[in-house]
């Protein structure tokens, strides 16, 4: 008997196979995101094919994580209930995420397909415990199955899927997750109404109460939010799953003492040691944040330690401990909220997907300034950056309250000095801050005043406008000055002035030499000559002003410095010498905060050793302010 020939593949089958091989090549190159996009299109065209669905689970695992991959595995298993690979894949994810009822249903399908499922079906006692609800009622197996499916979609940020699967499920946790998903779908009014109804139905549902207070603040109803804060602060959580959102909401609303008091009540509850370690770690972390905000650094460190004992390497606790340790015994603002939990994720995803067009989405977030303010205080670095960006967007479009919030952020001991300057700079450059007005800024120890200028800072070498031979002599004179060979430097500078009378750099540097030699009056005369010949020469004006300040002639010094910081363009060397002189003048006038602020504004400009040396010189000037003129050197430009 002859063998049957293999049935030739159809054109569609060949095309599908070819596409799958191309996608597999993408995945081999670790381009899982591109593979996932192509696979979704392929599944839409071939919904019953298992090959694309299996690959999609793998591609999503590599590009978006286990949450998204689990949803793809669920969709595959639902589409192909008799596919052993599909059910095995879902079973693995259900166990990974602790969805026991979903795992139990999937195990039943696996046994029908001839597979073994150790530990399943679930023992009656375990099943009974799973069905028992926080309020003492008993759920049905179908309700808990749908809850697990909804939770699986929630873990994967498929909020439309959560709403679809949990709609009508009469269980408190299901209703909570349904309402939270409405928030992430940017359906804020519906979410608030749902949470208020849930709290009215069950006054011990602190998850719902905390979210209701949060959403009132989101809408700008601070009075309404505060009204809900009172019962939230007074409540004692009935279980760990209520204690965590209780503290989370109290911290968002700035009720730090109430959050710490609520945690103290939880510590006396019998159920505290029975919850999941991750939830226990989170609770201790939130309490640590509250203690730190209240200046209780020792207690905050102990709570961070307790959090890490429950879950070693727990990232929120590690980040909080770093902030608390850096602050010493002072109060600090550890990160409480991350980007993914604070604002509607649907909006965030659209903004992220927009790429270069993300800016256009800033106007679509509906959160109030009060809410954004609270998120900034409690957010991690990524969230704080986004909040500042949103408020700057609003400020540029005529929202004066957004300007007020941003100015307040600059006064908080949050982030780095560069971060705080970065908040003020765009407002200044857009003309949204009063011209010339000193601005408050946290300098790392206290709030000081700084002045920002809309000035282009140049770093390109400035030409000497000398012939090459004289330019070489100028550089040699600088080298000799730095080596303290003042006589040698003077000879070279005078030779230059013989060939280029009145050259501004040579004049200024000769004044520096004569000052270093103790001939102060001659130095003053040379500087006055340089200023008369070159009124725009900042170094001569600033060095003369410094000498006048030392002499106590503050009015003439102020006239020399007036308006220089308003120039549209300055060399970086000019900035250091100018701000050093202005800071010296402020100190001489008794305005130390203004002096500190000017010097603080130089810090972000330090990029190399030369800048560091210039900053050190500017700081040393402060020690030379005396009631009577002080003798001895003055601010010198040694690298003109």
Coordinates of C-alpha atoms in Angstrom, one line a residue, residues 164-408:
X164 CA -16.7 44.1 32.6
X165 CA -15.9 41.1 34.8
X166 CA -16.8 42.6 38.1
X167 CA -20.0 44.5 37.1
X168 CA -22.8 43.1 39.3
X169 CA -20.5 41.0 41.5
X170 CA -22.0 41.6 45.0
X171 CA -18.8 41.3 47.0
X172 CA -17.1 44.2 48.8
X173 CA -13.6 43.6 47.4
X174 CA -15.1 43.2 43.9
X175 CA -17.0 46.5 44.2
X176 CA -13.9 48.3 45.5
X177 CA -11.9 47.1 42.5
X178 CA -14.7 48.0 40.1
X179 CA -14.8 51.6 41.5
X180 CA -11.0 51.9 41.4
X181 CA -11.0 50.8 37.8
X182 CA -13.5 53.6 37.0
X183 CA -10.9 56.0 38.4
X184 CA -8.1 54.6 36.2
X185 CA -10.5 54.8 33.2
X186 CA -10.7 58.6 34.0
X187 CA -14.4 58.2 34.9
X188 CA -13.9 60.2 38.1
X189 CA -17.5 61.2 38.9
X190 CA -18.7 57.6 38.5
X191 CA -15.8 56.4 40.7
X192 CA -16.6 58.9 43.5
X193 CA -20.3 58.1 43.5
X194 CA -19.5 54.4 43.6
X195 CA -17.1 54.8 46.6
X196 CA -19.5 57.0 48.5
X197 CA -22.2 54.4 48.0
X198 CA -19.9 51.6 49.2
X199 CA -19.0 53.5 52.3
X200 CA -22.6 54.2 53.1
X201 CA -23.4 50.6 52.6
X202 CA -20.5 49.4 54.8
X203 CA -19.0 52.1 57.2
X204 CA -16.1 49.8 57.9
X205 CA -15.0 49.8 54.3
X206 CA -12.0 52.1 54.7
X207 CA -10.8 51.4 51.2
X208 CA -13.9 53.0 49.9
X209 CA -13.8 55.9 52.4
X210 CA -10.2 56.6 51.7
X211 CA -10.8 56.7 47.9
X212 CA -13.8 58.9 48.3
X213 CA -11.8 61.5 50.2
X214 CA -9.0 61.2 47.6
X215 CA -11.4 61.8 44.7
X216 CA -13.1 64.7 46.4
X217 CA -9.6 66.3 46.6
X218 CA -9.0 65.2 43.0
X219 CA -12.1 67.3 42.0
X220 CA -10.9 70.3 44.0
X221 CA -13.4 69.8 46.8
X222 CA -11.0 70.2 49.7
X223 CA -13.8 70.9 52.2
X224 CA -15.6 67.7 51.2
X225 CA -12.3 65.8 51.4
X226 CA -11.6 67.1 54.8
X227 CA -15.1 66.1 55.9
X228 CA -14.4 62.5 55.0
X229 CA -11.0 62.7 56.6
X230 CA -12.6 63.0 60.1
X231 CA -14.3 59.5 60.1
X232 CA -11.3 58.0 58.2
X233 CA -8.9 59.2 60.9
X234 CA -11.1 58.0 63.8
X235 CA -11.7 54.5 62.4
X236 CA -9.9 51.3 63.4
X237 CA -9.3 49.0 60.5
X238 CA -10.9 45.6 60.6
X239 CA -8.2 44.0 58.6
X240 CA -4.9 44.7 56.9
X241 CA -6.5 45.3 53.5
X242 CA -8.3 48.3 55.1
X243 CA -5.4 49.6 57.1
X244 CA -3.1 50.1 54.2
X245 CA -5.5 52.3 52.1
X246 CA -6.5 54.1 55.4
X247 CA -2.9 55.3 56.0
X248 CA -2.3 55.9 52.3
X249 CA -5.3 58.3 52.1
X250 CA -4.4 60.0 55.4
X251 CA -0.8 60.7 54.1
X252 CA -2.2 62.0 50.8
X253 CA -4.4 64.4 52.7
X254 CA -1.5 65.5 54.9
X255 CA -2.9 64.0 58.1
X256 CA 0.4 62.6 59.2
X257 CA -0.3 62.5 62.9
X258 CA -3.7 60.8 62.3
X259 CA -2.0 58.2 60.1
X260 CA 0.5 57.4 62.9
X261 CA -2.3 57.2 65.4
X262 CA -4.2 54.8 63.2
X263 CA -1.1 52.7 62.8
X264 CA -0.8 52.6 66.6
X265 CA -4.3 51.2 66.9
X266 CA -3.6 48.6 64.2
X267 CA -0.6 47.4 66.2
X268 CA -2.9 46.4 69.0
X269 CA -5.2 44.3 66.7
X270 CA -5.0 40.5 66.8
X271 CA -5.1 40.2 63.1
X272 CA -2.0 42.2 62.3
X273 CA 0.4 39.2 62.2
X274 CA -2.0 37.2 60.0
X275 CA -1.9 39.2 56.8
X276 CA 0.4 38.8 53.8
X277 CA 4.0 39.9 54.4
X278 CA 3.9 42.3 51.5
X279 CA 0.9 44.2 53.0
X280 CA 2.5 44.2 56.4
X281 CA 5.7 45.6 54.9
X282 CA 3.7 48.3 53.1
X283 CA 1.8 49.2 56.3
X284 CA 5.1 49.7 58.3
X285 CA 6.5 51.7 55.4
X286 CA 3.5 54.1 55.4
X287 CA 3.9 54.5 59.1
X288 CA 7.6 55.3 58.7
X289 CA 6.7 58.0 56.1
X290 CA 4.2 59.5 58.6
X291 CA 6.8 59.5 61.4
X292 CA 9.4 61.1 59.1
X293 CA 7.1 63.9 58.1
X294 CA 6.5 64.6 61.8
X295 CA 10.3 64.8 62.5
X296 CA 10.3 61.5 64.4
X297 CA 13.4 60.2 62.6
X298 CA 14.3 57.5 65.1
X299 CA 10.8 56.0 65.0
X300 CA 10.8 56.3 61.2
X301 CA 14.0 54.3 60.9
X302 CA 12.7 51.6 63.2
X303 CA 9.6 51.3 61.1
X304 CA 11.6 51.0 57.9
X305 CA 13.6 48.3 59.6
X306 CA 10.4 46.4 60.5
X307 CA 9.2 46.7 56.9
X308 CA 12.4 45.2 55.6
X309 CA 12.3 42.4 58.2
X310 CA 8.9 41.4 56.7
X311 CA 10.0 41.7 53.1
X312 CA 13.8 42.0 52.5
X313 CA 14.7 44.3 49.6
X314 CA 11.2 45.9 49.8
X315 CA 11.9 48.8 47.5
X316 CA 9.6 51.5 49.0
X317 CA 11.1 50.9 52.4
X318 CA 14.7 51.1 51.0
X319 CA 13.9 54.4 49.3
X320 CA 12.3 55.8 52.4
X321 CA 15.2 54.8 54.6
X322 CA 17.6 56.5 52.2
X323 CA 15.6 59.8 52.4
X324 CA 15.2 59.6 56.2
X325 CA 18.9 58.8 56.7
X326 CA 20.0 61.7 54.5
X327 CA 17.8 64.1 56.5
X328 CA 19.5 63.1 59.8
X329 CA 17.2 64.1 62.7
X330 CA 15.2 66.6 60.6
X331 CA 11.8 66.0 59.1
X332 CA 11.8 64.5 55.6
X333 CA 9.3 63.6 52.9
X334 CA 10.0 60.0 51.8
X335 CA 8.2 58.8 48.7
X336 CA 4.7 57.4 49.4
X337 CA 3.1 57.3 46.0
X338 CA 4.4 56.0 42.7
X339 CA 3.4 57.1 39.2
X340 CA 1.2 54.1 38.6
X341 CA -1.2 54.6 41.5
X342 CA -1.6 58.3 41.7
X343 CA -3.2 59.4 38.4
X344 CA -5.6 57.6 36.0
X345 CA -3.4 55.1 34.3
X346 CA -5.5 55.3 31.1
X347 CA -4.4 59.0 30.8
X348 CA -0.8 58.1 31.7
X349 CA -0.6 55.3 29.0
X350 CA -2.0 57.6 26.4
X351 CA 0.6 60.3 27.3
X352 CA 3.4 57.7 27.2
X353 CA 2.2 56.3 23.8
X354 CA 2.1 59.8 22.4
X355 CA 5.8 60.1 22.4
X356 CA 6.8 63.5 21.1
X357 CA 3.1 64.5 21.2
X358 CA 2.9 63.9 25.0
X359 CA 2.8 67.6 25.7
X360 CA -0.7 67.9 24.1
X361 CA -2.0 65.5 26.7
X362 CA -1.1 67.6 29.7
X363 CA -4.2 69.6 29.4
X364 CA -6.4 66.5 29.6
X365 CA -5.7 65.6 33.2
X366 CA -8.5 66.9 35.3
X367 CA -6.9 66.6 38.7
X368 CA -7.2 69.8 40.9
X369 CA -4.1 71.7 41.9
X370 CA -4.8 70.7 45.5
X371 CA -4.6 67.0 44.5
X372 CA -1.4 67.6 42.4
X373 CA 0.1 69.5 45.4
X374 CA -0.5 66.6 47.7
X375 CA 1.0 64.1 45.2
X376 CA 4.1 66.2 44.9
X377 CA 4.7 66.2 48.6
X378 CA 4.2 62.4 48.8
X379 CA 5.4 61.3 45.4
X380 CA 8.5 59.5 44.2
X381 CA 11.0 61.3 41.9
X382 CA 9.1 60.3 38.7
X383 CA 5.8 61.4 40.0
X384 CA 7.1 64.7 41.3
X385 CA 8.7 65.5 38.0
X386 CA 5.4 64.9 36.2
X387 CA 3.4 67.0 38.7
X388 CA 5.8 69.9 38.3
X389 CA 5.5 69.5 34.5
X390 CA 1.7 69.6 34.6
X391 CA 1.7 72.6 36.9
X392 CA 4.2 74.5 34.7
X393 CA 1.9 73.7 31.8
X394 CA -1.0 75.2 33.7
X395 CA 1.0 78.2 34.8
X396 CA 2.0 79.0 31.2
X397 CA -1.7 79.1 30.4
X398 CA -2.7 81.6 32.9
X399 CA -3.2 79.7 36.1
X400 CA -1.7 81.9 38.9
X401 CA -2.4 79.2 41.5
X402 CA -0.1 76.8 39.7
X403 CA 2.7 79.4 40.0
X404 CA 2.0 79.6 43.8
X405 CA 2.3 75.8 44.1
X406 CA 5.5 75.6 42.2
X407 CA 7.1 78.3 44.2
X408 CA 6.1 76.4 47.4

